[in-house]
Coordinates of C-alpha atoms and ligand atoms in Angstrom, one line a residue:
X1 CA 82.2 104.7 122.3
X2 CA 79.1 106.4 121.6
X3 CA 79.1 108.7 118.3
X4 CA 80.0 112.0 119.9
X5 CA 77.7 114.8 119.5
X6 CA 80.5 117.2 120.4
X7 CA 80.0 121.5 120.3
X8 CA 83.2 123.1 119.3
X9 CA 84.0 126.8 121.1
X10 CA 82.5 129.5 119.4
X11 CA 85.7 131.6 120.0
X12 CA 89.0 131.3 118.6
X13 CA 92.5 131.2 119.7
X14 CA 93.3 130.4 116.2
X15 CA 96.7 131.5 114.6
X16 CA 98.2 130.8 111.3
X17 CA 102.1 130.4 111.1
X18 CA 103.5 130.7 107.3
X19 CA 104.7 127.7 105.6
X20 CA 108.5 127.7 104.9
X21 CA 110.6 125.0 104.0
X22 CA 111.1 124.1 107.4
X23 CA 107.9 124.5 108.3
X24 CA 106.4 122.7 105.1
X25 CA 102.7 122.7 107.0
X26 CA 100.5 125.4 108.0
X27 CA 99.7 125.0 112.0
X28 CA 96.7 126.4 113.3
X29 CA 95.9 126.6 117.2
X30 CA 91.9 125.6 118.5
X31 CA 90.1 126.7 116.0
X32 CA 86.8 127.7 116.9
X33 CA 83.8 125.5 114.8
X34 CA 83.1 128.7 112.6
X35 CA 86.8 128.4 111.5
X36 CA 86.5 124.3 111.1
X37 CA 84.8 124.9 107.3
X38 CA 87.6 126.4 105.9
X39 CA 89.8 123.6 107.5
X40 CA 87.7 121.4 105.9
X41 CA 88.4 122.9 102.3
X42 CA 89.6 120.1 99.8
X43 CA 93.5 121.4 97.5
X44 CA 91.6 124.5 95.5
X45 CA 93.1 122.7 92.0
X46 CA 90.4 119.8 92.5
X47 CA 87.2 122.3 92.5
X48 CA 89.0 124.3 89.3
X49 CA 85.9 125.1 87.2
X50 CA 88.0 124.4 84.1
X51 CA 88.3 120.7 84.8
X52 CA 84.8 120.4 84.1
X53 CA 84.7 122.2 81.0
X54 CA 87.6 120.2 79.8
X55 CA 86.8 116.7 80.5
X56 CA 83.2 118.1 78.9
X57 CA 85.5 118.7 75.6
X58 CA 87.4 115.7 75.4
X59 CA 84.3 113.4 76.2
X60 CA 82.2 114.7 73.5
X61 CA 85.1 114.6 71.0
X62 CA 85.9 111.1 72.0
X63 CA 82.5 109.8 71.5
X64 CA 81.9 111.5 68.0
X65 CA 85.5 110.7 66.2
X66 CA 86.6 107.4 68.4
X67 CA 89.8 106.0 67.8
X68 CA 91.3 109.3 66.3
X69 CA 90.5 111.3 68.8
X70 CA 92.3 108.9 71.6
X71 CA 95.1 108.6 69.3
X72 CA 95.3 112.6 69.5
X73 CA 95.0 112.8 73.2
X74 CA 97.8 110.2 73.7
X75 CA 99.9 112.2 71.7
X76 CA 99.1 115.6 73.3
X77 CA 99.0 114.1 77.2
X78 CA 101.1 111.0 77.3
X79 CA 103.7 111.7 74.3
X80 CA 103.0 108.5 72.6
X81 CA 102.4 107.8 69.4
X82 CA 100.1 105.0 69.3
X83 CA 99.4 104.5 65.3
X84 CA 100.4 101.2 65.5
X85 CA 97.6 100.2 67.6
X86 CA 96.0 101.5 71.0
X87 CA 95.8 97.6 72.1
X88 CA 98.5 95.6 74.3
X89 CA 99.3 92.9 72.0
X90 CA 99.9 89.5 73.3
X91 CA 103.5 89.4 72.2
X92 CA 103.7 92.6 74.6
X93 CA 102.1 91.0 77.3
X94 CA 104.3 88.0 77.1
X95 CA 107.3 89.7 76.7
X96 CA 106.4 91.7 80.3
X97 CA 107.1 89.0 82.5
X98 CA 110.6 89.0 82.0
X99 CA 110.9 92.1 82.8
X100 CA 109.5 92.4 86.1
X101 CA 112.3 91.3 88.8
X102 CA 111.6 88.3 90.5
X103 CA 111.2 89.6 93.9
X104 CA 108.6 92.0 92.9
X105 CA 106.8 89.4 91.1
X106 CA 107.1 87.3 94.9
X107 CA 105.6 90.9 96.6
X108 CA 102.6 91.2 93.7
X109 CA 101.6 87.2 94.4
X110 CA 101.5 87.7 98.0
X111 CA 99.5 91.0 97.8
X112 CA 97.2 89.1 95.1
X113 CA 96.4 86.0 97.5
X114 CA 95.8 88.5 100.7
X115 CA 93.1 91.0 98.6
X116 CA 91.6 87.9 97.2
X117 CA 91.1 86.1 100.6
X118 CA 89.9 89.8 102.2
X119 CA 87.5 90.0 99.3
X120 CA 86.1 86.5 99.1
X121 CA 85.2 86.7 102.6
X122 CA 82.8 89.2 101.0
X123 CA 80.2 87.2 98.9
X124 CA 77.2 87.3 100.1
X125 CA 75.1 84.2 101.1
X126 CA 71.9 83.7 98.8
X127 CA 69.0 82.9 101.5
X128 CA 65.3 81.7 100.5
X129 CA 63.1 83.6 102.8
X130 CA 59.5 82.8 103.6
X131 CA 57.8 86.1 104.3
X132 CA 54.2 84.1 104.7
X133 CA 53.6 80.6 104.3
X134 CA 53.7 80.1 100.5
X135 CA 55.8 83.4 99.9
X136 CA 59.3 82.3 99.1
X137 CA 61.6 85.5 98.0
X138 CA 65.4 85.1 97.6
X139 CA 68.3 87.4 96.1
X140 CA 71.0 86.2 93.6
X141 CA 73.7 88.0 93.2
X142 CA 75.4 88.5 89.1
X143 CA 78.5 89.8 88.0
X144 CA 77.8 93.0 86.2
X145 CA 78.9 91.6 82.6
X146 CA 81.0 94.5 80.8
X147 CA 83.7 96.4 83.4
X148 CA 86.3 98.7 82.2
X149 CA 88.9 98.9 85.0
X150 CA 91.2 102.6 85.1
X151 CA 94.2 102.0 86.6
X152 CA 96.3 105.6 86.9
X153 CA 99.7 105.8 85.0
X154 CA 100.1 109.6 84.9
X155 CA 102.7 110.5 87.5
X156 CA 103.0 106.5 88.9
X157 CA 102.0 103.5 87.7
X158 CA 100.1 102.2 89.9
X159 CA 99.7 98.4 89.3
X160 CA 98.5 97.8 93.0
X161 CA 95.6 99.6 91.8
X162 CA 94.9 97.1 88.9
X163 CA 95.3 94.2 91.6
X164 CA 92.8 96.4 94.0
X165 CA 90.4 96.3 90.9
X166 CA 91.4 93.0 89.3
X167 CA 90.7 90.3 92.1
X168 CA 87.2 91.6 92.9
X169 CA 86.1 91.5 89.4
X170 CA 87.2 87.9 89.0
X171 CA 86.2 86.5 92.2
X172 CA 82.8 88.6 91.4
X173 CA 83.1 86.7 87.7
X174 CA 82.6 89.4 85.4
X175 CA 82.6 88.2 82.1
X176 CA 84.4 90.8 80.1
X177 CA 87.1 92.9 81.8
X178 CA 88.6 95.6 79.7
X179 CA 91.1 97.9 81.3
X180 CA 92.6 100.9 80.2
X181 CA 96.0 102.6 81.4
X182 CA 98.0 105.6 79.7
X183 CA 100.7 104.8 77.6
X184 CA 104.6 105.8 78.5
X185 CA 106.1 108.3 75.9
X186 CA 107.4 105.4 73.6
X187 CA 103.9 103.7 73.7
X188 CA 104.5 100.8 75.3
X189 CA 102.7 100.1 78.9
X190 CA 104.7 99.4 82.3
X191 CA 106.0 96.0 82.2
X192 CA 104.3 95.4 85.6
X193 CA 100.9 96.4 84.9
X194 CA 100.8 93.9 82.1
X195 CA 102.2 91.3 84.9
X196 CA 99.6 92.0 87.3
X197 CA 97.6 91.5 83.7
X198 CA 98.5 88.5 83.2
X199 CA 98.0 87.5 86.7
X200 CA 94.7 88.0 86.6
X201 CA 94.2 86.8 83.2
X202 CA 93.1 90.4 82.0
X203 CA 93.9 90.7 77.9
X204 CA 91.4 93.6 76.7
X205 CA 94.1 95.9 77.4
X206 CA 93.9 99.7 75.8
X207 CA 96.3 102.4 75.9
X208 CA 94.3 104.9 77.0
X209 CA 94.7 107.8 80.0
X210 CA 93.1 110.5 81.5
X211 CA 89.1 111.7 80.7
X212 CA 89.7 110.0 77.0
X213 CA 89.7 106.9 78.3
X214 CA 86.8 107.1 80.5
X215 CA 84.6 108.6 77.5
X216 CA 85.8 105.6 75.7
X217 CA 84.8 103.5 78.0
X218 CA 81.3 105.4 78.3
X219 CA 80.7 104.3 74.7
X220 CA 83.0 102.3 72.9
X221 CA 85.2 103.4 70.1
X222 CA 86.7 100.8 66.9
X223 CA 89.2 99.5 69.4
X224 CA 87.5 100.2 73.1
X225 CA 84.7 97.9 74.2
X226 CA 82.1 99.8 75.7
X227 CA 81.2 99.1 79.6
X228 CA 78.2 99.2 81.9
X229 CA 80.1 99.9 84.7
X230 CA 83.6 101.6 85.2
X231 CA 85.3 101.5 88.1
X232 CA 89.1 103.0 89.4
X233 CA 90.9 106.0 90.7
X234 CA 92.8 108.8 88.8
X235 CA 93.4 112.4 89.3
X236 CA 90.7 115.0 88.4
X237 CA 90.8 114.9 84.6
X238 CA 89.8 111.4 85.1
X239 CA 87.5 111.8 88.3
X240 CA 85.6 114.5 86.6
X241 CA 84.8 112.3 83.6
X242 CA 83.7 109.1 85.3
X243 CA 80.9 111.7 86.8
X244 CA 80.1 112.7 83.1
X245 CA 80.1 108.9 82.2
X246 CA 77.2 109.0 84.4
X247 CA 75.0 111.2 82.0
X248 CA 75.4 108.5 79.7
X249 CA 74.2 104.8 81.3
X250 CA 77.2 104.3 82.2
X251 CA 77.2 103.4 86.3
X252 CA 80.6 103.7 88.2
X253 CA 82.3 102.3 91.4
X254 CA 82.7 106.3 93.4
X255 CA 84.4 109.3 93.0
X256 CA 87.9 108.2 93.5
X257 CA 90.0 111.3 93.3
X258 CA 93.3 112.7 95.0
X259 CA 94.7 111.1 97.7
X260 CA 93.9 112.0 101.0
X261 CA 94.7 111.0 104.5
X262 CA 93.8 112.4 107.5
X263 CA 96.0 111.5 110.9
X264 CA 94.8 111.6 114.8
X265 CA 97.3 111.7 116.8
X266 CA 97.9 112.3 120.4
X267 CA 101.1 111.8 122.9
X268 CA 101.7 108.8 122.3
X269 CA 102.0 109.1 118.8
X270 CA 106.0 108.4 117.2
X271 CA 106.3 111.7 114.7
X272 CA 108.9 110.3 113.0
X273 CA 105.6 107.5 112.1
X274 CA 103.1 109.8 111.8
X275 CA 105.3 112.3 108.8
X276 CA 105.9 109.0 107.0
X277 CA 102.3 109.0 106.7
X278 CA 101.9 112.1 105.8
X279 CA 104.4 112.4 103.3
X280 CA 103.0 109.1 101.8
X281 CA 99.5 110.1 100.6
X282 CA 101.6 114.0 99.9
X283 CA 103.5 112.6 97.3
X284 CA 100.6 110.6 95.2
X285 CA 100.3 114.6 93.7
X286 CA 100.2 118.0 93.9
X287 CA 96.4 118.2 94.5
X288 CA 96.3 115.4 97.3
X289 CA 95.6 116.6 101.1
X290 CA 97.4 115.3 104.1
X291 CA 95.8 117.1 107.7
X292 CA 97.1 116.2 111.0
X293 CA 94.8 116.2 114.3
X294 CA 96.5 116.8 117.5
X295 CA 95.9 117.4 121.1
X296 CA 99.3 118.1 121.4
X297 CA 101.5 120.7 120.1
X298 CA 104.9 118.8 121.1
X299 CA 103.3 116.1 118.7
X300 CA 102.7 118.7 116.1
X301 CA 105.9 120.3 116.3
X302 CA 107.7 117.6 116.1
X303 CA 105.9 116.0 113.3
X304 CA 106.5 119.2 111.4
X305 CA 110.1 119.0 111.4
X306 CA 110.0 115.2 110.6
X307 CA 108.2 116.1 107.7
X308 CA 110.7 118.9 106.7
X309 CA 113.4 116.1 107.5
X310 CA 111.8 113.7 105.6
X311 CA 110.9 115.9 102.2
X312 CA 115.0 116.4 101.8
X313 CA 115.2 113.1 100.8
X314 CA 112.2 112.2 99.1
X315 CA 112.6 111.8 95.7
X316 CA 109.3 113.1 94.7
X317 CA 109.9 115.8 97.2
X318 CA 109.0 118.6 94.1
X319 CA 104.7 117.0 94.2
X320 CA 104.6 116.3 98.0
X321 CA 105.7 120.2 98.4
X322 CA 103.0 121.6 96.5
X323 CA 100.7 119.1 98.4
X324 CA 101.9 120.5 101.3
X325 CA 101.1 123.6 100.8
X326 CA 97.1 123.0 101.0
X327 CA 97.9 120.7 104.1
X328 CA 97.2 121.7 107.7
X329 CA 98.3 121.0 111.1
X330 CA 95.5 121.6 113.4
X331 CA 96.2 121.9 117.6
X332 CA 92.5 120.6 118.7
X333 CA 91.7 119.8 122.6
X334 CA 90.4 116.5 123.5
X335 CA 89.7 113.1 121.4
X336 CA 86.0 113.5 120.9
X337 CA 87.1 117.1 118.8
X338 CA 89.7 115.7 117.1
X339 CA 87.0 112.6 115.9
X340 CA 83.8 115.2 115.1
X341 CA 86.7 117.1 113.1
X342 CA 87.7 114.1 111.1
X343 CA 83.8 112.6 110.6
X344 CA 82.8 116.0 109.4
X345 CA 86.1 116.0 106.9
X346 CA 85.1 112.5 105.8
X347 CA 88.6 111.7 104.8
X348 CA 89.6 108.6 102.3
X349 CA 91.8 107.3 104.8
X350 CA 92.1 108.4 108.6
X351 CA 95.2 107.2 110.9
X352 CA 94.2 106.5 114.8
X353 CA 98.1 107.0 115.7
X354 CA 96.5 107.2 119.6
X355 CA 96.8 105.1 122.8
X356 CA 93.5 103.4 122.5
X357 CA 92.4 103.1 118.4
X358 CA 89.8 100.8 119.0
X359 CA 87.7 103.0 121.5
X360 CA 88.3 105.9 118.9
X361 CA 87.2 103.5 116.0
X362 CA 84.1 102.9 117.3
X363 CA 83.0 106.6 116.7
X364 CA 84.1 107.1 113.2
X365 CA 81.1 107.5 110.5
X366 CA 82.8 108.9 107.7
X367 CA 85.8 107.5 106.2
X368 CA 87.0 105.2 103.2
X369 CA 89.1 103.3 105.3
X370 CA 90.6 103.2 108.8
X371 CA 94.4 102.5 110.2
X372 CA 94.7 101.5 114.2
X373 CA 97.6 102.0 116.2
X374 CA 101.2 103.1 115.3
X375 CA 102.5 100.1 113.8
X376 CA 99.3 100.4 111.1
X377 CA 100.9 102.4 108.4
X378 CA 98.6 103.1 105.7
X379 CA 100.9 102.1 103.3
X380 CA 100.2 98.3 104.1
X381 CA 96.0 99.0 102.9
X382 CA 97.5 101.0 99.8
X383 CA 99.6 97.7 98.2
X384 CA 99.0 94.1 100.6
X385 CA 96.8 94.0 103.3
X386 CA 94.0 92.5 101.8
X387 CA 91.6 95.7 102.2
X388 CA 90.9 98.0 99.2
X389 CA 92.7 101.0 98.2
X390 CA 90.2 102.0 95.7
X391 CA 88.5 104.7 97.9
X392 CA 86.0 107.4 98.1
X393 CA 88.1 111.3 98.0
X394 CA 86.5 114.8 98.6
X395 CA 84.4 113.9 101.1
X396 CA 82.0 111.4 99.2
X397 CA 82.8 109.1 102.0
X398 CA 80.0 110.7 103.8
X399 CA 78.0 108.6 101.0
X400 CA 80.2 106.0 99.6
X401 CA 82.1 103.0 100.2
X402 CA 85.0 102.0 98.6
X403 CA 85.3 99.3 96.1
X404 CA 84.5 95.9 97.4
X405 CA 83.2 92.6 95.7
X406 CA 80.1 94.0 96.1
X407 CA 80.7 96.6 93.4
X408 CA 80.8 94.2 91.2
X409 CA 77.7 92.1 91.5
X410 CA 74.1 93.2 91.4
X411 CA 71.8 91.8 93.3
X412 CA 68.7 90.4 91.3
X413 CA 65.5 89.7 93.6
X414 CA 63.1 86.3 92.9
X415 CA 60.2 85.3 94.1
X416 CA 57.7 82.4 94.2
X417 CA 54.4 82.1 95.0
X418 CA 52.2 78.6 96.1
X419 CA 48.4 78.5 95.8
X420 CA 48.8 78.7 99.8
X421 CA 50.8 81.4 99.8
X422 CA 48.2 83.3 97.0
X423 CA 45.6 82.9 99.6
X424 CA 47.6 84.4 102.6
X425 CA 48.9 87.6 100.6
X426 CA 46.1 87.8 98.2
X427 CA 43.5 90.5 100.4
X428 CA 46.6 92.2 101.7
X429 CA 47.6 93.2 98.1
X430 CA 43.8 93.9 97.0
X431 CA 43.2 96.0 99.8
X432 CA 46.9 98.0 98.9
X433 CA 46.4 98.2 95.3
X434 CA 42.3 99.3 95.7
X435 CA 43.9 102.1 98.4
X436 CA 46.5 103.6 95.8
X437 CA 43.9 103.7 92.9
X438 CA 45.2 100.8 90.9
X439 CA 42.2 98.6 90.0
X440 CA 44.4 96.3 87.5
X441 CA 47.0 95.5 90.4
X442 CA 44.2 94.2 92.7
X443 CA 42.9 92.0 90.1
X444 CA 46.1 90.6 89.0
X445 CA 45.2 88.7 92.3
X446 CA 41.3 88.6 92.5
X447 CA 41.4 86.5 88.8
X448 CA 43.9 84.3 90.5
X449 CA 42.1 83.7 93.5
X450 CA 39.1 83.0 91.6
X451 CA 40.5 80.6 89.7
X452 CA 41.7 78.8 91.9
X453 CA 38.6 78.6 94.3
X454 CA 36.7 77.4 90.9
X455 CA 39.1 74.5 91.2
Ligands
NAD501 N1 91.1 107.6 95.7 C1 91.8 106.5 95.4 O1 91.3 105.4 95.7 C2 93.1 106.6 94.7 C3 93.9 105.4 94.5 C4 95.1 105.5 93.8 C5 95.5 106.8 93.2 N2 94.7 107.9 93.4 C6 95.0 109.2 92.8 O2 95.1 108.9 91.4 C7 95.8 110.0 90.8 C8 96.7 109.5 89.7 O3 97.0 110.6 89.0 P1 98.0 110.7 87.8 O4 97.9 112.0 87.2 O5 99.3 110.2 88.2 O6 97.5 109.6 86.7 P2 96.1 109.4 85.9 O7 96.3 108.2 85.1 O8 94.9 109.6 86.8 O9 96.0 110.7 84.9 C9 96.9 110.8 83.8 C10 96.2 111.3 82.7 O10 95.6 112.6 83.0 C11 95.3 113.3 81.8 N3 95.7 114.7 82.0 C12 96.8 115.2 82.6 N4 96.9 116.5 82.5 C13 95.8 116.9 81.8 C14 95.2 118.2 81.4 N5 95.8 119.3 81.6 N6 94.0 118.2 80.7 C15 93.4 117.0 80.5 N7 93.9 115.8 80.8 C16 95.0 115.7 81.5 C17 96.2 112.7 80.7 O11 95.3 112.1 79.8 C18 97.0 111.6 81.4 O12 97.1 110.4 80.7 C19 96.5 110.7 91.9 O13 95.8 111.9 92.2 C20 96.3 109.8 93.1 O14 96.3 110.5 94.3 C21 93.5 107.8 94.1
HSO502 N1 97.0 105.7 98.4 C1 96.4 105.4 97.2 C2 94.9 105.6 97.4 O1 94.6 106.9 97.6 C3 96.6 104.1 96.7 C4 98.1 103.7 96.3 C5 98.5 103.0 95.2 N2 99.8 103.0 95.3 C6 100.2 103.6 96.4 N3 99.1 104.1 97.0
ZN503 ZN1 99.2 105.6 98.4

């Protein structure tokens, strides 16, 4: 399917029904394109100009007072008191394993062995190219040598996140992993992060949440390494300050922020399915977005009060709610809408619950990652697939990937040149260098060349 260059009316039909319990998501009827930009609106807490400011305070006090300062913030955000040391010891890491029951030790192995064999299908093959005879180039790809890993704990702790960030580091070889995770209320760290750890042989392990982490990170503090590249997801304290960390050499993987998904779905879609998957990325927290495409309102309807049936029994019912509330339902006529909707939205993970994914796959150009058919939940790419969950939010998959081995190696570029090779490129960059007004590049060659013609 070609990309579709698809006009949406100009007029509306567009009505707004109130959200209520039973109807936990708003529903809105062909809206005209004018209209889609509002639709298009991320949860109004993630653009909160006070974040900013915030994670602005907390970074610069972090970098000036170090240590103290994280032990302050673990106090104030996580409840812990952490004087005894903001780093996992290895009597705590050895006394996780018996913790974590045996069949979720099974589930984390088999997730870790399908990531890994997803993302060593990844590296990339080191070719020697001969541009001209005698002009050899190649590319080699190094780990970057300092990574901090974040993997979220605030609401969840979200150890499928440290295997999504984990394997690619070590397969990527990364000498120096140090990851940082916040602390539960009586200081300790979840027993199945430090599992997942130990797995992959990660020991630099800090209790440290939120935008004080990432500052420590940014720079190092008495206890905190410092990195050159930090990579994971986390909500907008900790989005926000990965930006920062920017400011300060410090690269990162993406913006990874709330979760998002974003579901097409037409009559042949199961609502009972497609809720699930709503409800799913609705309950990661109260600032995540869930939006439903349809070309059918049977599909919609129904899906709304699946949702509303689902929610009674969900325990985190409370945070998918509030999530709900920013969500939409939106009634859109054919598939090529539904898929200029969505590529415009950019979401961080879009559903094809339709008859024929694969055509409709072929057309997407903005999303972190894509589900096919109805028996694709996205739940299976959020924990054992083999893909990566670690995915661009907030409509930076217009502009990013999500984490891959890639993001973990650089690419360093060589090149060798023979006496031949000197004489076949040697006018072509004298002629280039004279043109641009940069005498000392063209004789770089012409004292070579002469040289060699003196023998
Ligand atoms: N995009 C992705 O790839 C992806 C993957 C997994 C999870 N996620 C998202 O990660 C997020 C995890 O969020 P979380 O909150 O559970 O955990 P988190 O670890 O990201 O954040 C917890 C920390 O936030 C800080 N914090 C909380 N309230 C604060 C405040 N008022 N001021 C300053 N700092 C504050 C605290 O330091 C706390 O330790 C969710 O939004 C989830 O949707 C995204
Ligand atoms: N859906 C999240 C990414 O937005 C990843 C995740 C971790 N655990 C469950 N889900
Ligand atoms: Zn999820």
């Amino acid at each position: 399917m070609q990309v579709p260059t698809y006009q949406a009316s100009t007029t509306s039909d567009c009505q707004l029904l109130a959200p209520n319990f039973a109807n936990p998501m708003q529903i809105f009827h062909y809206p005209s394109q004018p209209e889609w930009a509002a639709l298009q609106q991320r949860a109004a807490a993630q653009q909160a100009p006070d974040v900013e400011q915030r994670v602005a305070q907390i970074f610069a006090d972090v970098r000036q007072r170090g240590d103290a300062a994280l032990l302050e913030y673990a106090q104030t955000f996580d409840g812990a008191d952490l004087r005894a040391g903001l780093r996992v010891t290895p009597a705590e890491l050895e006394a996780a394993v018996g913790q974590v029951p045996s069949a979720l030790q099974t589930a984390i192995r088999q997730a870790h062995a399908n990531i890994r064999r997803f993302h060593e299908a990844q590296r990339p093959a080191e070719e020697k190219v001969e541009t001209m005879p005698g002009v050899l180039c190649w590319r080699r790809a190094v780990p970057v040598q300092r990574v901090g890993l974040y993997v979220p704990g605030g609401t969840a702790p979200l150890f499928s996140t440290l295997l999504m960030l984990g394997v690619p580091a070590r397969l990527a070889g990364c000498p120096e992993v140090v990851l940082c995770t916040p602390p539960r209320p009586d200081g300790s760290v979840n027993p199945v992060i430090l599992f997942t750890a130990q797995l992959l042989n990660i020991t630099t392990i800090i209790k440290a949440g939120g935008a004080q982490a990432v500052a420590a990170l940014s720079g190092g503090t008495e206890s905190v390494p410092a990195v050159d590249k930090i990579f994971g997801p986390g909500n907008r304290y900790v989005t926000a300050a990965k930006q920062l960390a920017t400011r300060y050499g410090v690269a990162i993987d993406m913006p990874a922020g709330p979760s998002e998904v974003l579901v097409i779905a037409d009559e042949s879609a199961n609502p009972v399915f497609v809720a699930a998957d709503l409800l799913s990325q609705a309950e990661h927290g109260p600032d995540s977005q869930v939006i439903l495409l349809s070309d059918s309102l049977a599909v919609i309807e129904a899906t709304q009060a699946e949702v509303a049936r689902q929610l009674a029994t969900l325990p985190r019912a409370a945070v998918a709610t509030r999530a709900l509330d920013e969500s939409r339902a939106i009634l859109l006529r054919t598939p090529e809408e539904m898929l200029f909707f969505s590529n415009q939205y950019a979401p961080e993970h879009l559903i094809l619950a339709v008859q024929n994914p694969e055509q409709l796959a072929e057309g997407v150009t903005s999303a972190g990652s894509v589900f096919l058919g109805h028996l694709t939940p996205e739940a299976a790419g959020d924990y054992a697939s083999g893909t990566n969950h670690t995915l661009p939010t907030n409509g930076y998959a217009r502009n990013y990937s999500g984490v891959s081995l890639d993001s973990f190696l650089k690419k360093i570029t060589y090149q060798r040149i023979t006496a031949a090779g000197l004489q076949h490129i040697g006018a072509i960059v004298e002629t280039m260098a004279e043109a641009e007004g940069l005498s000392a590049h063209a004789r770089a060659i012409t004292l070579r060349l002469e040289s060699l013609a003196a023998g």
